[in-house]
Amino acid sequence: MSTSSAIHPFKRLFDYGHQYQGRIWQATATSILNKIFDLAPPALIGAAVDVVVQKQDSIIARLGIQDITGQLWVLAILSFVIWGLESLFEYAYQRLWRNLAQTIQHDLRLDAYGHLQDLELAYFEDRSTGSLMSILNDDINQLERFLDGGANEVIQVITTVIIIGGTFFLLAPSVAGMAMLPIPFILWGSIAFQKLLAPRYADVREKVSLLNGQLSNNLSGITTIKSFTAEGYEIKRIEAESNAYRQSNQRAISLSAAYTPLIRIIILLGFTSTLVYGGIGAVNGTISVGTYSVLVFLTQRLLWPLTRLGQTLDEYQRAAASTRRVMRLLDTPIAIHPGSRPLPLSSVRGEIILENVTFAYRERQPIIDRLSLHIPAGQTIAIVGATGSGKSTIVKLLLRLYEIQSGRITLDDTNIQEIQLQDLRRAIGLVSQEVFLFHGTVAENICYGSFNATREEVTEAAKIAEAHEFILQLPQGYDTIVGERGQKLSGGQRQRLAIARAVLKNPPILILDEATSAVDNETEAAISRSLERITQNRTTIAIAHRLSTIRHADRIYVMDKGKFVESGKHEELLETSGIYASLWRVQMGLK
């Protein structure tokens, strides 16, 4: 077990939220003051009984007010003051705690999401989107619900025990022991229940994470589900996950539901003891009737709120399990350091050198093995090869989405690990085979990453990408909503928007990763024309299966099992009768 995981989750949360500590103390103070005034009415009732029974010998009379009516009016005025202050501090603590819960929820979600964005791609490969969504949404919301009411409940219970316990020992030490007797058993029971509930609620959070993961996965793949008529199969899978979540909750509920009934039995013993022994004391004259009235009321005020500890404990354990998961995310180390050397875009020439680079995905054999490559500034090079040969991995390494295991990659003679990460990625424009469009308008997707671009610049970029004509034919033109992941557009249309996005970014280095692999011949021809324009005067790396799209590259590299096995111009490679020539004959329909 790591040191951080051994620390109590709420201690971690308190340490995390040190900037909120002033507001936490304010909220705590108002909770305590509210409870103090909330506990005052039983004392007023006791004083009223004392006035009626003792008359001129009452406690109020000792203050110099002998008239019975006057004494009762004093108590009435005190009641107005006390009830007013109780209401005032109730408003204050609810406002403070709720706003604090909202602020912590907001900041924690932003910090968790920000940290998540800085993690390397390997982290996401091992986890489902739904699982991460569960942490960012459900777990943080669960914490907010506890801070909303549970924290105040705990503080007020502690305040109640201290104030009423002190009052008992002050007014009737002989009866105090009887009234306080159940409290150690209640606290012991609460701790015991907490230990039993903790693993059950941890399991609940895990089960809801799995359920969210399955739901998210299914919604993303709804087209595949429909096309394979797998709706019934998927309903059964969701049913299984939902049932596991339900059963996990039932195991926790079966234990938490037993808490309050058991506590009530213990409370009954304390209440009846005060009722009997206090009554005997009042009859014998060892305590006054007014004091006895106060003790009976206070016993109920002391012990009865402890029944709500079950619900509070339930919220506490759910929040603790959620907090532990959020903190575990924040504790995940960032494997890719950000670099420190700035790289102004205007200074980038675009010369890229890979020196004996080796890389392997987690727990797999190296997919790139001692690879070396020199790309002169301003040239267009192409990389071809079979699926799994390592072509796209080179792209990920250049963008530092993964870190190499050995070797060195430089940009303009500077190791890319030394360059500020955001500067490095700003210098590279990527047009990927898997185009991701965000839910929004066409214009918003084109200027993604170039957020300050004008509509004229967006339109010009679309024209260069040969996307302008089809955009004008859309219902609202550039203001047409493309749908989640661009589902309202065809593959070729999405690809051209991705090229327009890269054009608008205007990077000194352009990477085309299978940019025409999923489009028809007409679209490919349009994309190829646009690529000829945007690859001029910039370093370009084109990865392709369709060799016709890269035949005019300055140099073509053939990749096989993580190494370059052939290189040269198109005509030179055809003459060698190697892998490239074989691939060309197959694609051209030649024997």
Coordinates of C-alpha atoms in Angstrom, one line a residue:
M1 CA 0.0 0.0 0.0
S2 CA 1.4 3.4 -1.0
T3 CA 1.8 6.2 1.6
S4 CA -0.9 8.3 0.0
S5 CA -3.5 5.5 -0.1
A6 CA -2.9 4.8 3.6
I7 CA -3.9 8.4 4.5
H8 CA -7.5 8.9 5.3
P9 CA -9.4 10.2 2.2
F10 CA -10.8 13.2 4.1
K11 CA -7.4 14.1 5.5
R12 CA -6.2 14.1 1.9
L13 CA -9.2 16.2 0.9
F14 CA -8.5 18.7 3.8
D15 CA -4.9 18.9 2.7
Y16 CA -5.9 19.4 -0.9
G17 CA -8.4 22.2 0.0
H18 CA -6.1 24.2 2.2
Q19 CA -7.3 27.4 0.4
Y20 CA -10.8 26.7 1.7
Q21 CA -9.8 26.3 5.3
G22 CA -10.9 29.8 6.3
R23 CA -14.3 29.1 4.9
I24 CA -14.5 25.7 6.5
W25 CA -13.8 27.2 9.9
Q26 CA -16.5 29.9 9.2
A27 CA -19.0 27.2 8.3
T28 CA -18.0 25.1 11.3
A29 CA -18.5 28.1 13.7
T30 CA -22.0 28.8 12.4
S31 CA -22.9 25.1 12.7
I32 CA -21.8 25.2 16.3
L33 CA -23.6 28.5 17.1
N34 CA -26.8 27.2 15.5
K35 CA -26.7 24.1 17.6
I36 CA -26.0 26.1 20.8
F37 CA -29.1 28.2 20.3
D38 CA -31.0 25.1 19.1
L39 CA -30.3 23.5 22.5
A40 CA -31.4 26.5 24.5
P41 CA -35.3 26.0 24.4
P42 CA -35.2 23.1 26.9
A43 CA -33.4 25.4 29.3
L44 CA -36.2 28.0 28.8
I45 CA -38.8 25.3 29.4
G46 CA -37.1 24.3 32.6
A47 CA -36.9 28.0 33.7
A48 CA -40.6 28.4 32.9
V49 CA -41.5 25.3 35.0
D50 CA -39.2 26.7 37.8
V51 CA -41.2 30.1 37.6
V52 CA -44.5 28.3 37.9
V53 CA -43.4 26.0 40.8
Q54 CA -41.0 28.2 42.7
K55 CA -42.6 31.6 42.0
Q56 CA -40.6 34.2 43.8
D57 CA -37.8 31.7 44.5
S58 CA -37.2 30.9 40.8
I59 CA -33.9 31.4 38.9
I60 CA -35.4 34.5 37.1
A61 CA -36.5 35.9 40.4
R62 CA -32.9 35.9 41.6
L63 CA -32.2 38.4 38.8
G64 CA -34.4 40.9 40.7
I65 CA -37.7 40.3 38.9
Q66 CA -40.2 39.1 41.5
D67 CA -43.4 39.5 39.5
I68 CA -44.5 36.2 37.9
T69 CA -45.9 37.8 34.8
G70 CA -42.7 39.8 34.4
Q71 CA -40.6 36.6 34.8
L72 CA -42.6 35.0 32.0
W73 CA -42.2 38.0 29.8
V74 CA -38.4 37.8 30.3
L75 CA -38.6 34.2 29.1
A76 CA -40.7 35.2 26.2
I77 CA -38.2 37.8 25.1
L78 CA -35.3 35.4 25.5
S79 CA -37.3 32.9 23.4
F80 CA -37.6 35.4 20.5
V81 CA -33.9 36.3 20.7
I82 CA -32.8 32.6 20.9
W83 CA -35.1 31.5 18.1
G84 CA -34.0 34.4 15.9
L85 CA -30.3 33.7 16.4
E86 CA -30.9 30.0 15.8
S87 CA -32.7 30.8 12.5
L88 CA -29.9 33.3 11.5
F89 CA -27.1 30.8 12.1
E90 CA -29.1 28.1 10.3
Y91 CA -29.3 30.3 7.3
A92 CA -25.6 31.1 7.6
Y93 CA -24.3 27.5 8.0
Q94 CA -26.5 26.2 5.1
R95 CA -25.4 29.0 2.8
L96 CA -21.7 28.5 3.8
W97 CA -21.7 24.7 3.6
R98 CA -23.6 24.5 0.4
N99 CA -21.5 27.1 -1.4
L100 CA -18.4 25.5 -0.1
A101 CA -19.6 22.1 -1.4
Q102 CA -20.2 23.7 -4.8
T103 CA -16.8 25.4 -4.9
I104 CA -14.9 22.3 -3.9
Q105 CA -16.8 20.2 -6.4
H106 CA -16.1 22.7 -9.1
D107 CA -12.4 23.1 -8.4
L108 CA -11.8 19.4 -7.8
R109 CA -13.5 18.4 -11.0
L110 CA -11.4 21.0 -13.0
D111 CA -8.2 19.8 -11.2
A112 CA -9.0 16.1 -11.8
Y113 CA -9.9 16.8 -15.5
G114 CA -6.8 18.9 -16.0
H115 CA -4.6 16.2 -14.5
L116 CA -6.3 13.6 -16.7
Q117 CA -5.5 15.7 -19.8
D118 CA -1.8 15.7 -18.8
L119 CA -1.5 11.9 -18.5
E120 CA 0.0 9.9 -21.3
L121 CA -2.1 7.9 -23.8
A122 CA -1.2 4.6 -22.1
Y123 CA -3.3 5.5 -19.1
F124 CA -6.4 5.8 -21.2
E125 CA -5.7 2.5 -23.0
D126 CA -6.1 0.7 -19.7
R127 CA -9.4 2.4 -18.7
S128 CA -12.8 2.9 -20.2
T129 CA -14.3 6.4 -20.9
G130 CA -17.2 5.5 -18.7
S131 CA -15.0 4.6 -15.7
L132 CA -13.2 8.0 -16.0
M133 CA -16.6 9.8 -16.4
S134 CA -17.8 8.1 -13.2
I135 CA -14.9 9.6 -11.3
L136 CA -15.2 13.1 -12.8
N137 CA -19.0 13.2 -12.4
D138 CA -20.5 10.6 -9.9
D139 CA -17.7 10.5 -7.4
I140 CA -17.2 14.2 -7.2
N141 CA -21.0 14.7 -6.9
Q142 CA -21.1 12.2 -4.1
L143 CA -18.5 14.2 -2.2
E144 CA -20.5 17.3 -2.8
R145 CA -23.7 15.7 -1.4
F146 CA -21.8 14.9 1.9
L147 CA -20.3 18.4 2.2
D148 CA -23.8 19.8 1.5
G149 CA -25.3 18.3 4.7
G150 CA -23.3 15.5 6.3
A151 CA -20.4 17.6 7.5
N152 CA -22.8 19.9 9.4
E153 CA -24.5 16.9 10.9
V154 CA -21.3 15.5 12.3
I155 CA -20.3 18.9 13.8
Q156 CA -23.7 19.4 15.4
V157 CA -23.8 15.9 16.9
I158 CA -20.3 16.5 18.5
T159 CA -21.5 19.9 19.7
T160 CA -24.6 18.4 21.2
V161 CA -22.7 15.7 23.1
I162 CA -20.3 18.3 24.6
I163 CA -22.8 20.9 25.6
I164 CA -25.5 18.6 27.0
G165 CA -22.9 16.4 28.7
G166 CA -21.4 19.4 30.4
T167 CA -24.9 20.6 31.4
F168 CA -25.8 17.2 32.9
F169 CA -22.7 17.1 35.0
L170 CA -23.3 20.6 36.2
L171 CA -26.9 20.2 37.1
A172 CA -27.2 16.6 38.2
P173 CA -23.9 14.6 38.4
S174 CA -25.7 11.6 39.8
V175 CA -28.0 11.4 36.8
A176 CA -25.4 12.4 34.2
G177 CA -23.7 9.0 34.2
M178 CA -27.0 7.3 33.4
A179 CA -27.8 9.7 30.5
M180 CA -24.3 9.5 29.1
L181 CA -23.9 5.7 29.5
P182 CA -25.2 4.8 25.9
I183 CA -22.8 7.2 24.2
P184 CA -19.7 5.0 24.3
F185 CA -21.7 2.1 22.9
I186 CA -23.1 4.3 20.2
L187 CA -19.7 5.5 19.2
W188 CA -18.2 2.0 19.3
G189 CA -21.1 0.8 17.2
S190 CA -20.6 3.6 14.7
I191 CA -16.9 2.8 14.3
A192 CA -17.7 -0.9 13.9
F193 CA -20.3 -0.2 11.2
Q194 CA -17.9 2.2 9.5
K195 CA -15.3 -0.5 9.2
L196 CA -17.9 -3.0 7.9
L197 CA -19.4 -0.5 5.4
A198 CA -16.2 0.9 3.9
P199 CA -15.4 -2.1 1.6
R200 CA -19.0 -2.4 0.7
Y201 CA -19.2 1.2 -0.5
A202 CA -15.9 0.9 -2.3
D203 CA -17.4 -2.0 -4.2
V204 CA -20.5 0.1 -5.0
R205 CA -18.3 2.8 -6.5
E206 CA -16.5 0.2 -8.6
K207 CA -19.7 -1.4 -9.8
V208 CA -21.2 1.9 -10.9
S209 CA -18.0 2.7 -12.7
L210 CA -18.2 -0.5 -14.7
L211 CA -21.9 0.2 -15.5
N212 CA -21.1 3.7 -16.7
G213 CA -18.3 2.3 -18.8
Q214 CA -20.6 -0.2 -20.5
L215 CA -23.3 2.5 -21.1
S216 CA -20.7 4.9 -22.6
N217 CA -19.2 2.2 -24.8
N218 CA -22.7 1.2 -26.1
L219 CA -23.8 4.7 -26.9
S220 CA -20.6 5.3 -28.8
G221 CA -21.1 2.1 -30.8
I222 CA -24.9 2.4 -31.3
T223 CA -24.5 2.1 -35.1
T224 CA -22.6 -1.2 -34.8
I225 CA -25.2 -2.5 -32.3
K226 CA -28.1 -1.7 -34.7
S227 CA -26.3 -3.0 -37.8
F228 CA -25.6 -6.3 -36.1
T229 CA -29.1 -6.4 -34.5
A230 CA -27.4 -6.9 -31.1
E231 CA -29.9 -4.8 -29.1
G232 CA -31.1 -7.8 -27.1
Y233 CA -27.5 -8.9 -26.4
E234 CA -26.5 -5.5 -25.2
I235 CA -29.6 -5.1 -23.0
K236 CA -28.6 -8.3 -21.3
R237 CA -25.1 -7.0 -20.8
I238 CA -26.4 -3.7 -19.3
E239 CA -28.8 -5.8 -17.2
A240 CA -25.9 -7.8 -15.8
E241 CA -23.9 -4.7 -14.9
S242 CA -26.9 -2.9 -13.5
N243 CA -27.8 -6.0 -11.5
A244 CA -24.3 -6.2 -10.1
Y245 CA -24.5 -2.6 -9.1
R246 CA -27.9 -3.2 -7.5
Q247 CA -26.7 -6.2 -5.5
S248 CA -23.6 -4.3 -4.4
N249 CA -25.9 -1.5 -3.1
Q250 CA -28.2 -4.1 -1.4
R251 CA -25.2 -5.5 0.5
A252 CA -24.4 -2.1 1.8
I253 CA -28.0 -1.2 2.5
S254 CA -28.6 -4.4 4.5
L255 CA -25.9 -3.4 6.9
S256 CA -26.5 0.4 7.0
A257 CA -30.3 -0.1 7.5
A258 CA -29.6 -2.1 10.7
Y259 CA -27.8 0.8 12.3
T260 CA -30.7 3.0 13.4
P261 CA -32.9 0.3 15.0
L262 CA -30.0 -1.0 17.0
I263 CA -29.0 2.5 18.2
R264 CA -32.6 3.2 19.2
I265 CA -32.6 0.3 21.7
I266 CA -29.4 1.7 23.3
I267 CA -30.9 5.2 23.4
L268 CA -34.0 3.8 25.1
L269 CA -31.8 2.6 28.0
G270 CA -30.3 6.1 28.5
F271 CA -33.7 7.8 28.2
T272 CA -35.5 5.6 30.7
S273 CA -32.6 5.8 33.1
T274 CA -32.8 9.6 33.2
L275 CA -36.6 9.4 33.4
V276 CA -36.5 7.1 36.5
Y277 CA -33.4 8.2 38.4
G278 CA -34.1 11.9 37.7
G279 CA -37.7 11.5 38.7
I280 CA -36.7 9.9 42.0
G281 CA -34.2 12.8 42.6
A282 CA -37.0 15.3 41.9
V283 CA -39.3 13.6 44.4
N284 CA -36.6 13.3 47.0
G285 CA -35.8 17.0 46.5
T286 CA -32.1 16.4 45.5
I287 CA -32.9 18.2 42.2
S288 CA -35.6 20.7 41.4
V289 CA -38.6 20.0 39.2
G290 CA -37.3 22.6 36.7
T291 CA -33.9 20.9 36.5
Y292 CA -35.7 17.5 36.1
S293 CA -37.7 18.9 33.2
V294 CA -34.5 20.2 31.6
L295 CA -32.8 16.8 32.0
V296 CA -35.6 14.9 30.4
F297 CA -35.8 17.2 27.4
L298 CA -32.0 17.3 27.1
T299 CA -31.7 13.5 27.2
Q300 CA -34.0 13.3 24.2
R301 CA -32.0 16.1 22.5
L302 CA -28.8 14.4 23.3
L303 CA -29.5 10.8 22.3
W304 CA -32.2 11.0 19.6
P305 CA -30.1 12.9 17.0
L306 CA -27.6 10.0 17.3
T307 CA -30.2 7.9 15.3
R308 CA -29.4 10.1 12.3
L309 CA -25.8 9.0 12.5
G310 CA -26.8 6.0 10.5
Q311 CA -27.8 8.2 7.5
T312 CA -24.8 10.5 8.1
L313 CA -22.5 7.5 8.3
D314 CA -24.0 6.1 5.1
E315 CA -23.3 9.4 3.3
Y316 CA -19.8 9.6 4.9
Q317 CA -18.8 6.1 3.6
R318 CA -20.1 6.8 0.1
A319 CA -18.2 10.1 0.1
A320 CA -15.0 8.5 1.5
A321 CA -15.1 5.8 -1.2
S322 CA -15.6 8.5 -3.9
T323 CA -12.9 10.8 -2.4
R324 CA -10.4 7.9 -2.4
R325 CA -11.0 7.3 -6.1
V326 CA -10.7 11.0 -7.0
M327 CA -7.5 11.3 -5.0
R328 CA -6.1 8.1 -6.6
L329 CA -6.6 9.8 -10.0
L330 CA -4.9 13.0 -8.8
D331 CA -2.0 10.9 -7.4
T332 CA -1.4 9.2 -10.8
P333 CA 2.1 10.4 -11.8
I334 CA 2.5 12.3 -15.1
A335 CA 5.0 10.2 -17.1
I336 CA 5.6 12.8 -19.8
H337 CA 7.3 15.9 -18.4
P338 CA 6.4 19.2 -20.0
G339 CA 9.9 20.4 -21.1
S340 CA 11.3 23.8 -20.4
R341 CA 12.8 25.2 -23.6
P342 CA 10.4 27.6 -25.4
L343 CA 10.0 27.1 -29.2
P344 CA 8.6 30.2 -31.0
L345 CA 6.8 29.1 -34.2
S346 CA 8.5 31.7 -36.3
S347 CA 11.9 30.1 -35.5
V348 CA 11.0 26.5 -36.5
R349 CA 12.7 25.3 -39.7
G350 CA 11.3 21.8 -39.4
E351 CA 14.4 19.5 -39.6
I352 CA 13.6 16.2 -37.8
I353 CA 16.1 13.5 -36.8
L354 CA 15.4 10.2 -35.2
E355 CA 18.6 8.5 -33.8
N356 CA 18.4 4.8 -32.8
V357 CA 14.9 5.2 -31.5
T358 CA 13.4 2.2 -29.7
F359 CA 9.8 2.0 -28.4
A360 CA 7.5 -0.7 -27.1
Y361 CA 3.9 -0.4 -25.8
R362 CA 3.3 -1.6 -22.3
E363 CA 4.1 -5.3 -21.8
R364 CA 4.7 -5.9 -25.5
Q365 CA 7.7 -6.4 -27.8
P366 CA 9.3 -3.3 -29.3
I367 CA 7.3 -2.0 -32.3
I368 CA 10.2 0.3 -33.2
D369 CA 13.7 -1.0 -32.9
R370 CA 16.8 1.2 -33.1
L371 CA 15.2 3.3 -35.9
S372 CA 17.0 6.3 -37.5
L373 CA 15.6 8.8 -39.8
H374 CA 16.6 12.3 -41.2
I375 CA 13.9 14.6 -42.5
P376 CA 15.4 17.8 -44.0
A377 CA 13.5 21.0 -43.3
G378 CA 10.8 21.7 -45.9
Q379 CA 10.8 18.3 -47.5
T380 CA 8.0 15.8 -47.9
I381 CA 8.7 12.3 -46.9
A382 CA 6.4 9.3 -47.0
I383 CA 6.3 6.2 -44.9
V384 CA 4.6 3.0 -46.1
G385 CA 4.3 -0.5 -44.8
A386 CA 2.0 -3.2 -43.6
T387 CA -0.4 -2.7 -40.7
G388 CA 1.3 -2.9 -37.4
S389 CA 4.8 -2.1 -38.8
G390 CA 5.1 1.0 -36.6
K391 CA 4.2 3.9 -39.0
S392 CA 1.6 5.6 -36.8
T393 CA 3.7 5.0 -33.7
I394 CA 6.3 7.4 -35.2
V395 CA 3.6 10.1 -35.3
K396 CA 2.8 9.5 -31.6
L397 CA 6.4 9.7 -30.6
L398 CA 7.0 13.0 -32.6
L399 CA 4.0 14.5 -30.7
R400 CA 5.3 13.0 -27.5
L401 CA 2.0 11.2 -26.8
Y402 CA 4.4 8.4 -25.7
E403 CA 8.0 8.6 -24.5
I404 CA 10.7 6.6 -26.3
Q405 CA 12.5 4.0 -24.3
S406 CA 15.9 4.8 -25.9
G407 CA 17.5 6.9 -28.6
R408 CA 16.9 10.5 -29.4
I409 CA 14.5 12.6 -31.4
T410 CA 15.5 16.2 -32.3
L411 CA 13.7 19.1 -34.0
D412 CA 16.1 21.7 -35.4
D413 CA 18.9 20.1 -33.4
T414 CA 17.0 20.3 -30.1
N415 CA 15.9 17.2 -28.2
I416 CA 12.1 17.3 -28.3
Q417 CA 12.0 16.2 -24.6
E418 CA 13.6 19.6 -23.8
I419 CA 11.0 21.6 -25.7
Q420 CA 8.0 22.9 -24.0
L421 CA 5.3 20.3 -24.7
Q422 CA 2.7 22.8 -25.9
D423 CA 5.2 24.6 -28.1
L424 CA 6.2 21.3 -29.7
R425 CA 2.6 20.3 -30.5
R426 CA 1.7 23.8 -31.8
A427 CA 4.5 23.3 -34.3
I428 CA 2.9 20.1 -35.7
G429 CA -0.3 19.8 -37.5
L430 CA -1.9 16.3 -37.6
V431 CA -4.4 15.1 -40.1
S432 CA -5.4 11.6 -38.9
Q433 CA -7.2 8.7 -40.5
E434 CA -9.6 8.8 -37.5
V435 CA -11.0 12.3 -37.7
F436 CA -12.6 13.5 -34.5
L437 CA -15.1 16.3 -34.8
F438 CA -16.7 17.9 -31.7
H439 CA -20.4 18.5 -31.3
G440 CA -20.7 22.0 -32.7
T441 CA -20.8 23.9 -35.9
V442 CA -18.6 23.4 -39.0
A443 CA -16.8 26.7 -38.4
E444 CA -16.1 25.8 -34.7
N445 CA -14.6 22.5 -35.8
I446 CA -12.4 24.1 -38.4
C447 CA -11.0 26.8 -36.0
Y448 CA -10.5 24.2 -33.2
G449 CA -7.1 25.1 -31.8
S450 CA -7.1 28.4 -33.7
F451 CA -9.9 29.8 -31.6
N452 CA -9.2 33.5 -32.5
A453 CA -9.5 32.9 -36.3
T454 CA -11.9 35.1 -38.2
R455 CA -14.7 33.8 -40.4
E456 CA -12.7 34.9 -43.5
E457 CA -9.7 32.9 -42.4
V458 CA -11.9 29.9 -41.7
T459 CA -13.5 30.2 -45.2
E460 CA -10.1 30.5 -46.8
A461 CA -8.8 27.4 -45.0
A462 CA -11.9 25.5 -46.2
K463 CA -11.3 26.5 -49.8
I464 CA -7.7 25.3 -49.7
A465 CA -9.0 22.0 -48.2
E466 CA -11.6 21.8 -51.0
A467 CA -14.3 21.8 -48.4
H468 CA -16.0 25.1 -49.1
E469 CA -18.4 23.9 -51.8
F470 CA -19.9 21.1 -49.8
I471 CA -20.1 23.3 -46.7
L472 CA -22.2 25.8 -48.6
Q473 CA -24.6 23.0 -49.5
L474 CA -25.2 22.2 -45.8
P475 CA -28.5 23.5 -44.3
Q476 CA -26.9 26.3 -42.3
G477 CA -23.5 26.4 -44.2
Y478 CA -20.7 27.1 -41.8
D479 CA -23.1 27.2 -38.9
T480 CA -24.4 23.7 -39.4
I481 CA -24.2 21.4 -36.4
V482 CA -22.1 18.4 -37.3
G483 CA -23.4 16.2 -34.5
E484 CA -21.4 14.2 -32.0
R485 CA -18.1 13.0 -33.6
G486 CA -19.3 14.6 -36.9
Q487 CA -21.9 11.8 -37.4
K488 CA -24.0 14.0 -39.7
L489 CA -21.1 14.2 -42.3
S490 CA -19.6 11.6 -44.6
G491 CA -16.1 10.3 -44.0
G492 CA -14.7 12.3 -46.9
Q493 CA -16.4 15.5 -45.6
R494 CA -15.0 14.9 -42.1
Q495 CA -11.5 14.4 -43.6
R496 CA -11.6 17.6 -45.5
L497 CA -12.7 19.5 -42.4
A498 CA -9.7 18.0 -40.6
I499 CA -7.4 19.2 -43.4
A500 CA -9.0 22.7 -43.2
R501 CA -8.3 22.6 -39.5
A502 CA -4.6 21.9 -40.1
V503 CA -4.5 24.6 -42.8
L504 CA -5.8 27.2 -40.4
K505 CA -3.3 26.1 -37.8
N506 CA -0.6 26.7 -40.4
P507 CA 2.1 24.6 -38.7
P508 CA 5.7 24.4 -39.9
I509 CA 5.4 20.6 -39.7
L510 CA 2.5 18.7 -41.2
I511 CA 1.8 15.0 -40.5
L512 CA -0.7 13.1 -42.7
D513 CA -1.6 9.8 -41.1
E514 CA -3.6 7.8 -43.6
A515 CA -5.4 11.0 -44.6
T516 CA -7.1 9.4 -47.7
S517 CA -7.5 5.8 -46.7
A518 CA -11.2 5.9 -46.0
V519 CA -12.5 8.0 -48.9
D520 CA -13.7 7.4 -52.4
N521 CA -11.6 8.1 -55.5
E522 CA -13.2 11.4 -56.2
T523 CA -12.7 12.6 -52.7
E524 CA -9.2 11.3 -52.7
A525 CA -8.5 13.3 -55.8
A526 CA -9.9 16.5 -54.2
I527 CA -7.9 15.8 -51.0
S528 CA -4.7 15.1 -53.0
R529 CA -5.1 18.5 -54.8
S530 CA -5.5 20.3 -51.5
L531 CA -2.5 18.5 -50.0
E532 CA -0.3 19.5 -52.8
R533 CA -1.0 23.1 -51.9
I534 CA -0.6 22.9 -48.1
T535 CA 2.6 20.8 -48.2
Q536 CA 4.6 23.5 -49.9
N537 CA 7.2 25.2 -47.9
R538 CA 6.8 23.0 -44.8
T539 CA 8.1 19.7 -43.5
T540 CA 5.6 17.0 -44.3
I541 CA 5.4 13.4 -43.2
A542 CA 2.8 11.4 -45.1
I543 CA 1.8 7.9 -43.9
A544 CA -0.2 6.0 -46.5
H545 CA -1.5 2.7 -47.7
R546 CA -2.5 4.2 -51.1
L547 CA 0.8 4.6 -52.8
S548 CA -0.6 6.8 -55.5
T549 CA -1.0 9.6 -52.9
I550 CA 2.7 9.7 -52.0
R551 CA 4.4 9.0 -55.3
H552 CA 5.6 12.6 -55.6
A553 CA 7.2 12.7 -52.1
D554 CA 10.9 13.7 -52.0
R555 CA 11.7 10.4 -50.3
I556 CA 9.7 7.3 -49.5
Y557 CA 10.5 4.9 -46.7
V558 CA 9.3 1.4 -46.5
M559 CA 8.8 0.1 -43.0
D560 CA 8.7 -3.5 -41.8
K561 CA 8.7 -4.8 -38.2
G562 CA 9.8 -1.5 -36.7
K563 CA 12.7 -0.8 -39.2
F564 CA 13.1 0.9 -42.6
V565 CA 14.0 -1.8 -45.1
E566 CA 13.8 0.4 -48.3
S567 CA 14.0 4.1 -49.1
G568 CA 14.2 6.3 -52.2
K569 CA 12.1 8.1 -54.7
H570 CA 9.1 6.4 -56.3
E571 CA 10.8 5.5 -59.5
E572 CA 14.0 4.3 -57.7
L573 CA 11.9 1.9 -55.5
L574 CA 10.0 0.5 -58.5
E575 CA 13.3 -0.4 -60.1
T576 CA 14.5 -2.4 -57.0
S577 CA 11.7 -4.9 -57.3
G578 CA 11.4 -5.0 -53.5
I579 CA 8.4 -4.6 -51.1
Y580 CA 7.4 -1.2 -52.5
A581 CA 7.4 -2.4 -56.1
S582 CA 5.3 -5.4 -55.0
L583 CA 2.8 -3.2 -53.2
W584 CA 2.6 -0.9 -56.2
R585 CA 1.9 -3.7 -58.7
V586 CA -0.9 -5.1 -56.4
Q587 CA -2.5 -1.7 -56.1
M588 CA -2.3 -0.9 -59.8
G589 CA -3.7 -4.4 -60.7
L590 CA -0.5 -5.5 -62.3
K591 CA 1.0 -9.0 -61.9

